Coordinates of C-alpha atoms and ligand atoms in Angstrom, one line a residue:
M1 CA 40.1 -90.6 -168.5
P2 CA 38.8 -87.9 -170.7
V3 CA 35.5 -88.3 -172.8
L4 CA 36.3 -88.9 -176.5
T5 CA 33.4 -86.8 -178.3
R6 CA 30.8 -84.3 -177.1
P7 CA 27.7 -86.1 -176.3
E8 CA 24.6 -84.6 -178.1
S9 CA 22.5 -83.9 -175.1
M10 CA 25.1 -81.9 -173.2
E11 CA 23.7 -78.7 -172.3
R12 CA 25.6 -75.7 -173.5
I13 CA 27.5 -73.9 -170.8
T14 CA 26.3 -70.5 -170.6
T15 CA 25.9 -69.6 -166.8
P16 CA 28.3 -69.8 -163.6
A17 CA 26.2 -72.6 -162.2
L18 CA 27.1 -74.9 -165.3
A19 CA 30.6 -73.8 -165.3
E20 CA 30.9 -74.8 -161.6
A21 CA 29.4 -78.1 -162.5
F22 CA 31.9 -78.7 -165.7
I23 CA 34.8 -77.7 -163.1
A24 CA 34.0 -80.2 -160.6
E25 CA 33.5 -83.0 -163.1
Q26 CA 36.9 -82.2 -164.9
I27 CA 38.4 -81.7 -161.7
A28 CA 37.3 -85.5 -160.6
D29 CA 38.6 -86.6 -164.1
I30 CA 42.0 -85.1 -164.1
R31 CA 42.7 -86.0 -160.7
A32 CA 41.4 -89.9 -161.7
Q33 CA 43.4 -89.7 -165.0
V34 CA 46.9 -88.3 -163.5
G35 CA 47.0 -89.6 -160.1
E36 CA 50.2 -88.5 -158.7
K37 CA 52.1 -88.2 -161.9
K38 CA 53.1 -84.8 -163.2
V39 CA 52.1 -82.8 -166.0
L40 CA 53.7 -80.2 -168.1
L41 CA 51.6 -77.3 -170.1
A42 CA 52.9 -74.8 -172.6
L43 CA 51.1 -71.9 -171.0
S44 CA 50.9 -68.9 -174.2
G45 CA 48.6 -66.9 -172.1
G46 CA 45.8 -67.2 -174.5
V47 CA 42.0 -68.1 -173.3
D48 CA 42.5 -71.8 -173.8
S49 CA 45.8 -72.9 -172.4
S50 CA 44.9 -70.4 -169.3
V51 CA 41.8 -72.2 -168.4
V52 CA 43.5 -75.5 -169.1
A53 CA 46.1 -74.0 -166.5
A54 CA 43.6 -72.7 -164.0
L55 CA 41.7 -76.1 -164.0
L56 CA 44.8 -78.2 -163.2
I57 CA 46.2 -76.1 -160.9
K58 CA 42.8 -76.5 -158.9
A59 CA 42.8 -80.2 -159.5
I60 CA 46.6 -81.0 -158.8
G61 CA 48.2 -78.1 -157.8
K62 CA 52.2 -78.4 -158.0
Q63 CA 51.8 -81.7 -159.8
L64 CA 51.5 -79.2 -162.8
T65 CA 54.3 -77.3 -164.2
C66 CA 53.7 -74.6 -166.6
V67 CA 56.3 -73.3 -169.4
H68 CA 55.7 -69.7 -170.5
V69 CA 57.9 -69.2 -173.6
N70 CA 58.2 -65.4 -174.2
H71 CA 59.3 -65.6 -178.0
G72 CA 59.8 -61.6 -177.9
L73 CA 56.4 -61.2 -180.4
L74 CA 53.9 -60.9 -177.7
R75 CA 51.4 -57.8 -176.8
K76 CA 52.5 -55.3 -174.7
G77 CA 52.1 -56.5 -170.9
E78 CA 51.4 -60.0 -171.5
P79 CA 54.3 -61.9 -170.2
E80 CA 54.1 -59.9 -167.0
Q81 CA 50.3 -60.7 -166.8
V82 CA 50.6 -64.4 -167.2
I83 CA 53.6 -64.2 -164.2
R84 CA 51.3 -62.4 -162.2
V85 CA 48.0 -64.1 -162.3
F86 CA 49.4 -67.7 -162.5
K87 CA 52.6 -67.5 -160.4
D88 CA 51.8 -64.7 -158.0
E89 CA 48.1 -65.1 -157.7
M90 CA 47.2 -68.9 -158.4
D91 CA 50.7 -70.2 -156.9
A92 CA 51.3 -72.3 -159.7
N93 CA 54.7 -74.1 -161.0
L94 CA 55.6 -71.8 -163.6
I95 CA 58.8 -71.8 -165.8
Y96 CA 59.5 -68.4 -167.4
V97 CA 61.6 -68.4 -170.3
D98 CA 62.8 -65.4 -172.1
A99 CA 63.9 -66.4 -175.4
T100 CA 63.5 -63.1 -177.2
D101 CA 66.9 -62.9 -178.5
R102 CA 66.9 -66.4 -179.5
F103 CA 63.8 -65.4 -181.6
L104 CA 64.8 -62.2 -182.8
D105 CA 68.4 -63.8 -183.9
K106 CA 66.9 -66.1 -185.9
L107 CA 64.6 -64.0 -187.7
A108 CA 67.2 -61.3 -188.4
G109 CA 67.0 -61.0 -192.1
V110 CA 64.2 -63.5 -193.0
S111 CA 61.5 -61.5 -195.0
D112 CA 59.3 -64.1 -196.6
P113 CA 56.0 -64.8 -194.4
E114 CA 56.0 -68.7 -194.5
T115 CA 59.6 -68.9 -193.6
K116 CA 59.2 -66.4 -190.8
R117 CA 56.3 -68.7 -189.2
K118 CA 58.3 -71.6 -190.0
I119 CA 61.1 -70.0 -187.8
I120 CA 59.0 -69.0 -185.2
G121 CA 57.0 -72.5 -184.7
G122 CA 60.0 -74.6 -185.0
E123 CA 62.0 -72.4 -182.3
F124 CA 58.9 -72.6 -180.1
I125 CA 59.3 -76.2 -179.8
E126 CA 62.6 -76.3 -179.4
V127 CA 62.8 -74.0 -176.6
F128 CA 59.9 -75.7 -175.2
A129 CA 61.5 -79.1 -175.7
E130 CA 64.9 -78.0 -173.9
E131 CA 62.7 -77.2 -170.9
A132 CA 60.7 -80.1 -171.0
R133 CA 64.1 -82.3 -170.9
K134 CA 65.4 -80.4 -167.7
L135 CA 62.2 -81.7 -165.9
E136 CA 62.3 -85.1 -164.0
G137 CA 59.4 -87.6 -164.2
I138 CA 56.8 -85.9 -166.3
T139 CA 53.9 -88.4 -167.8
F140 CA 51.7 -85.9 -169.3
L141 CA 51.2 -83.0 -171.4
A142 CA 48.0 -80.7 -171.2
Q143 CA 46.7 -78.8 -174.0
G144 CA 44.3 -76.4 -174.6
T145 CA 42.8 -78.0 -177.6
I146 CA 39.0 -77.5 -177.7
W147 CA 35.8 -78.8 -179.8
P148 CA 36.4 -77.0 -182.8
D149 CA 40.0 -77.8 -183.1
I150 CA 38.8 -81.3 -183.3
L151 CA 36.0 -81.1 -185.7
E152 CA 38.6 -79.2 -188.1
S153 CA 41.4 -82.0 -187.8
E154 CA 38.5 -84.5 -188.4
H155 CA 37.8 -82.6 -191.7
G156 CA 41.4 -82.1 -192.3
I157 CA 41.4 -78.5 -192.1
K158 CA 44.1 -78.0 -189.8
A159 CA 46.7 -80.0 -187.2
H160 CA 45.2 -79.3 -184.0
H161 CA 47.6 -80.3 -181.6
N162 CA 49.2 -76.9 -180.2
A163 CA 52.1 -78.5 -179.2
G164 CA 52.1 -81.5 -181.5
G165 CA 55.5 -81.7 -183.3
L166 CA 57.8 -82.1 -180.0
P167 CA 60.5 -84.8 -180.7
E168 CA 60.3 -88.8 -180.3
D169 CA 62.1 -88.7 -176.5
L170 CA 59.2 -86.1 -175.5
K171 CA 56.0 -88.3 -176.3
F172 CA 53.6 -87.6 -173.5
E173 CA 50.2 -88.7 -172.7
L174 CA 47.5 -86.3 -173.0
V175 CA 45.5 -84.3 -171.0
E176 CA 42.9 -82.3 -172.5
P177 CA 40.1 -80.7 -170.2
V178 CA 38.4 -78.2 -172.5
R179 CA 38.4 -80.7 -175.5
I180 CA 34.5 -80.8 -175.4
L181 CA 33.6 -77.1 -175.0
F182 CA 33.1 -74.5 -177.5
K183 CA 35.3 -71.5 -177.4
D184 CA 32.2 -69.3 -175.6
E185 CA 31.9 -72.0 -173.2
V186 CA 35.9 -72.1 -172.2
R187 CA 35.5 -68.1 -171.7
V188 CA 32.3 -68.7 -169.2
V189 CA 34.6 -71.6 -167.4
G190 CA 37.5 -69.4 -167.3
K191 CA 35.3 -66.5 -165.7
A192 CA 34.2 -68.9 -163.1
L193 CA 37.9 -69.8 -162.3
G194 CA 38.5 -66.4 -161.6
L195 CA 40.6 -65.8 -164.4
P196 CA 40.6 -62.0 -165.4
D197 CA 38.5 -60.6 -168.1
N198 CA 41.2 -59.0 -170.3
M199 CA 42.3 -62.7 -170.3
V200 CA 39.1 -64.4 -170.7
Y201 CA 37.5 -61.9 -173.3
R202 CA 40.9 -61.5 -175.1
Q203 CA 40.5 -61.2 -178.9
P204 CA 42.4 -63.9 -181.1
F205 CA 46.1 -63.6 -181.1
P206 CA 47.8 -65.5 -183.9
G207 CA 50.9 -68.1 -182.6
P208 CA 53.4 -66.3 -184.4
G209 CA 52.2 -63.0 -182.5
L210 CA 53.5 -59.7 -183.6
G211 CA 56.0 -61.3 -186.1
V212 CA 53.0 -61.2 -188.8
R213 CA 52.3 -57.8 -188.2
C214 CA 56.0 -56.7 -188.5
L215 CA 56.3 -57.2 -192.1
G216 CA 59.2 -58.0 -194.0
A217 CA 62.3 -58.8 -192.4
I218 CA 61.7 -58.2 -188.5
T219 CA 63.9 -55.5 -186.8
R220 CA 63.8 -54.8 -183.1
D221 CA 63.1 -51.0 -183.4
R222 CA 60.1 -51.8 -186.3
L223 CA 58.9 -54.4 -183.8
E224 CA 58.5 -52.1 -181.0
A225 CA 56.9 -49.7 -183.0
V226 CA 54.3 -52.6 -183.5
R227 CA 54.0 -53.2 -179.8
E228 CA 53.5 -49.4 -178.7
S229 CA 51.1 -48.8 -181.1
D230 CA 49.1 -51.9 -180.8
A231 CA 48.9 -51.2 -176.9
I232 CA 47.7 -47.5 -177.8
L233 CA 45.0 -49.2 -180.0
R234 CA 43.8 -51.4 -177.2
E235 CA 43.7 -48.7 -174.8
E236 CA 41.6 -46.2 -176.9
F237 CA 39.3 -49.0 -178.1
Q238 CA 38.8 -50.0 -174.0
K239 CA 38.2 -46.4 -173.2
A240 CA 35.5 -45.8 -176.2
G241 CA 33.8 -48.9 -175.0
L242 CA 35.0 -50.9 -178.4
A243 CA 36.9 -53.6 -176.4
G244 CA 34.9 -57.0 -176.3
K245 CA 32.5 -55.6 -178.9
V246 CA 34.9 -55.6 -182.1
W247 CA 36.0 -59.2 -183.2
Q248 CA 39.7 -58.2 -183.6
Y249 CA 41.7 -55.1 -183.9
F250 CA 45.5 -54.5 -184.1
T251 CA 48.4 -52.7 -185.8
I252 CA 50.7 -53.2 -188.4
V253 CA 54.1 -51.9 -189.7
P254 CA 55.2 -52.5 -193.2
D255 CA 58.9 -52.1 -193.8
F256 CA 59.0 -48.9 -196.0
R257 CA 59.2 -45.4 -195.0
S258 CA 58.1 -42.3 -196.3
V259 CA 58.4 -38.4 -196.0
G260 CA 57.2 -36.5 -193.0
I261 CA 57.5 -33.6 -190.9
K262 CA 58.0 -33.3 -187.1
D263 CA 59.4 -30.5 -185.1
G264 CA 59.8 -28.2 -188.3
R265 CA 62.1 -31.1 -189.5
R266 CA 61.8 -33.4 -192.5
V267 CA 61.5 -37.2 -191.3
D268 CA 61.8 -40.9 -193.0
E269 CA 59.5 -42.9 -190.9
W270 CA 57.1 -45.8 -191.0
P271 CA 53.4 -45.7 -191.4
V272 CA 51.4 -47.8 -188.9
I273 CA 48.2 -49.4 -190.4
L274 CA 45.0 -50.2 -188.3
R275 CA 42.7 -53.0 -188.8
A276 CA 39.6 -53.4 -186.8
V277 CA 37.2 -56.3 -188.2
N278 CA 34.4 -58.1 -187.2
T279 CA 33.3 -62.1 -188.0
R280 CA 31.9 -65.1 -187.0
D281 CA 34.2 -67.7 -188.3
A282 CA 37.4 -65.6 -189.8
M283 CA 36.9 -67.0 -193.1
T284 CA 35.2 -63.6 -194.0
A285 CA 35.3 -60.3 -192.5
T286 CA 33.7 -56.8 -192.4
V287 CA 35.4 -53.6 -191.3
Q288 CA 34.4 -52.2 -188.0
D289 CA 33.0 -48.4 -188.3
V290 CA 35.3 -46.5 -186.4
S291 CA 34.3 -42.8 -185.9
F292 CA 36.5 -40.6 -187.6
E293 CA 36.9 -38.8 -184.2
L294 CA 38.6 -41.9 -182.6
L295 CA 40.6 -42.5 -185.7
A296 CA 42.0 -39.1 -185.2
K297 CA 42.9 -39.2 -181.8
I298 CA 44.6 -42.8 -182.1
T299 CA 46.4 -41.2 -185.2
E300 CA 47.5 -38.2 -182.8
R301 CA 48.6 -40.4 -179.9
I302 CA 50.7 -42.7 -182.3
T303 CA 52.6 -40.4 -184.0
H304 CA 53.3 -38.5 -181.2
E305 CA 54.1 -41.5 -178.7
V306 CA 55.6 -44.0 -180.8
K307 CA 59.0 -43.5 -181.9
G308 CA 59.9 -43.7 -185.7
V309 CA 56.5 -43.2 -186.7
N310 CA 55.0 -40.1 -189.1
R311 CA 51.7 -41.4 -190.4
V312 CA 48.6 -43.6 -189.4
L313 CA 46.3 -45.6 -191.7
Y314 CA 43.0 -47.3 -191.4
D315 CA 42.3 -50.4 -193.6
L316 CA 39.2 -50.4 -195.0
T317 CA 39.3 -53.6 -196.6
P318 CA 37.0 -56.7 -195.9
K319 CA 37.9 -60.3 -196.4
P320 CA 37.6 -60.6 -199.0
T321 CA 39.8 -59.3 -200.4
G322 CA 42.4 -58.7 -197.8
T323 CA 42.9 -61.5 -195.1
I324 CA 42.8 -60.4 -191.4
E325 CA 46.3 -60.3 -190.8
W326 CA 48.9 -58.8 -193.4
E327 CA 51.8 -60.8 -193.1
Ligands
XMP1 P1 43.7 -64.6 -191.6 O1 44.6 -63.6 -191.9 O2 44.0 -65.8 -192.6 O3 43.3 -64.6 -190.5 O4 42.4 -63.9 -192.3 C1 42.1 -65.5 -189.9 C2 42.5 -65.4 -188.4 O5 43.4 -66.7 -187.8 C3 44.1 -65.8 -187.0 N1 45.6 -66.3 -187.5 C4 46.3 -67.2 -186.7 N2 45.7 -67.9 -185.5 N3 47.9 -69.1 -185.4 C5 46.8 -68.9 -185.1 O6 46.8 -69.3 -184.0 C6 48.1 -68.6 -186.6 O7 49.4 -68.9 -187.3 C7 47.4 -67.6 -187.3 N4 47.7 -66.8 -188.4 C8 46.2 -66.1 -188.6 C9 44.4 -64.2 -187.5 O8 44.8 -63.6 -186.3 C10 42.9 -64.2 -187.7 O9 42.0 -64.2 -186.5

């Protein structure tokens, strides 16, 4: 059975050897808990669910079914990477659901941020529940709950259950093999399990995904501008050695246009806003000092490579007064 509390004597997992010991222990625990039964996991591709998937694949192989829901609001290359790593390389039972149209149709014309979040969260549960109902004989639901989630939910800060809110007919027993780990420990374990660096050291990414960065009512063309500009920003940060050093960096596309000039012609297009921040706990944040040269290079690329964009701005606002996301 899973340990309910993190023992005070527990050594912080900082080395591959400690990670290997944790993995061996968890594999034994998972096998003891699950036996011959079947487990379901919502695999987002984030660090926590990816590490849980890799652990369960090692422990119980095909008794695990992973469901990866693409809500159409993921970053460029993410669904492809989840399929490559888990299906192709780890030979997992992976169900890939491309629900892009469903989500974007429901979101069409909705501009209120909270309503957008509710639609995305609600639809996610619905799609996941539909897939779960198609499967036979599932007893357990695996979750990437980590120790800070438990602490925060104990203190009433947030409800931690990632796939919480499943309908009554889908009440499974939980398997939470990383629940006593801190985030940095999850990364060490993920590395020891052979997950790729860009998955293990990935920056935080909100559940509603690019939906909170495509301001106002989401349109497919503006969403594409968010996705493509984000990919350019990540590529340039990687080349400049900033990936893994800056806590979070991304782009935002607001729902207004301004006049610009392209190929000698007047164009009405969107601006892209760049945000790059550092923080310890996301409660406050400082702005990354990005060189003017790099900002100019990113601007050049985004304004020339991303359709419908004629300006690039850098957000100089710390938190407070700004939040990290725009919404
Ligand atoms: P804000 O914008 O409130 O964000 O300064 C603080 C941190 O939380 C992330 N964030 C989310 N993470 N689901 C998540 O898992 C969400 O709905 C969500 N909204 C914001 C944000 O990216 C930042 O790291």
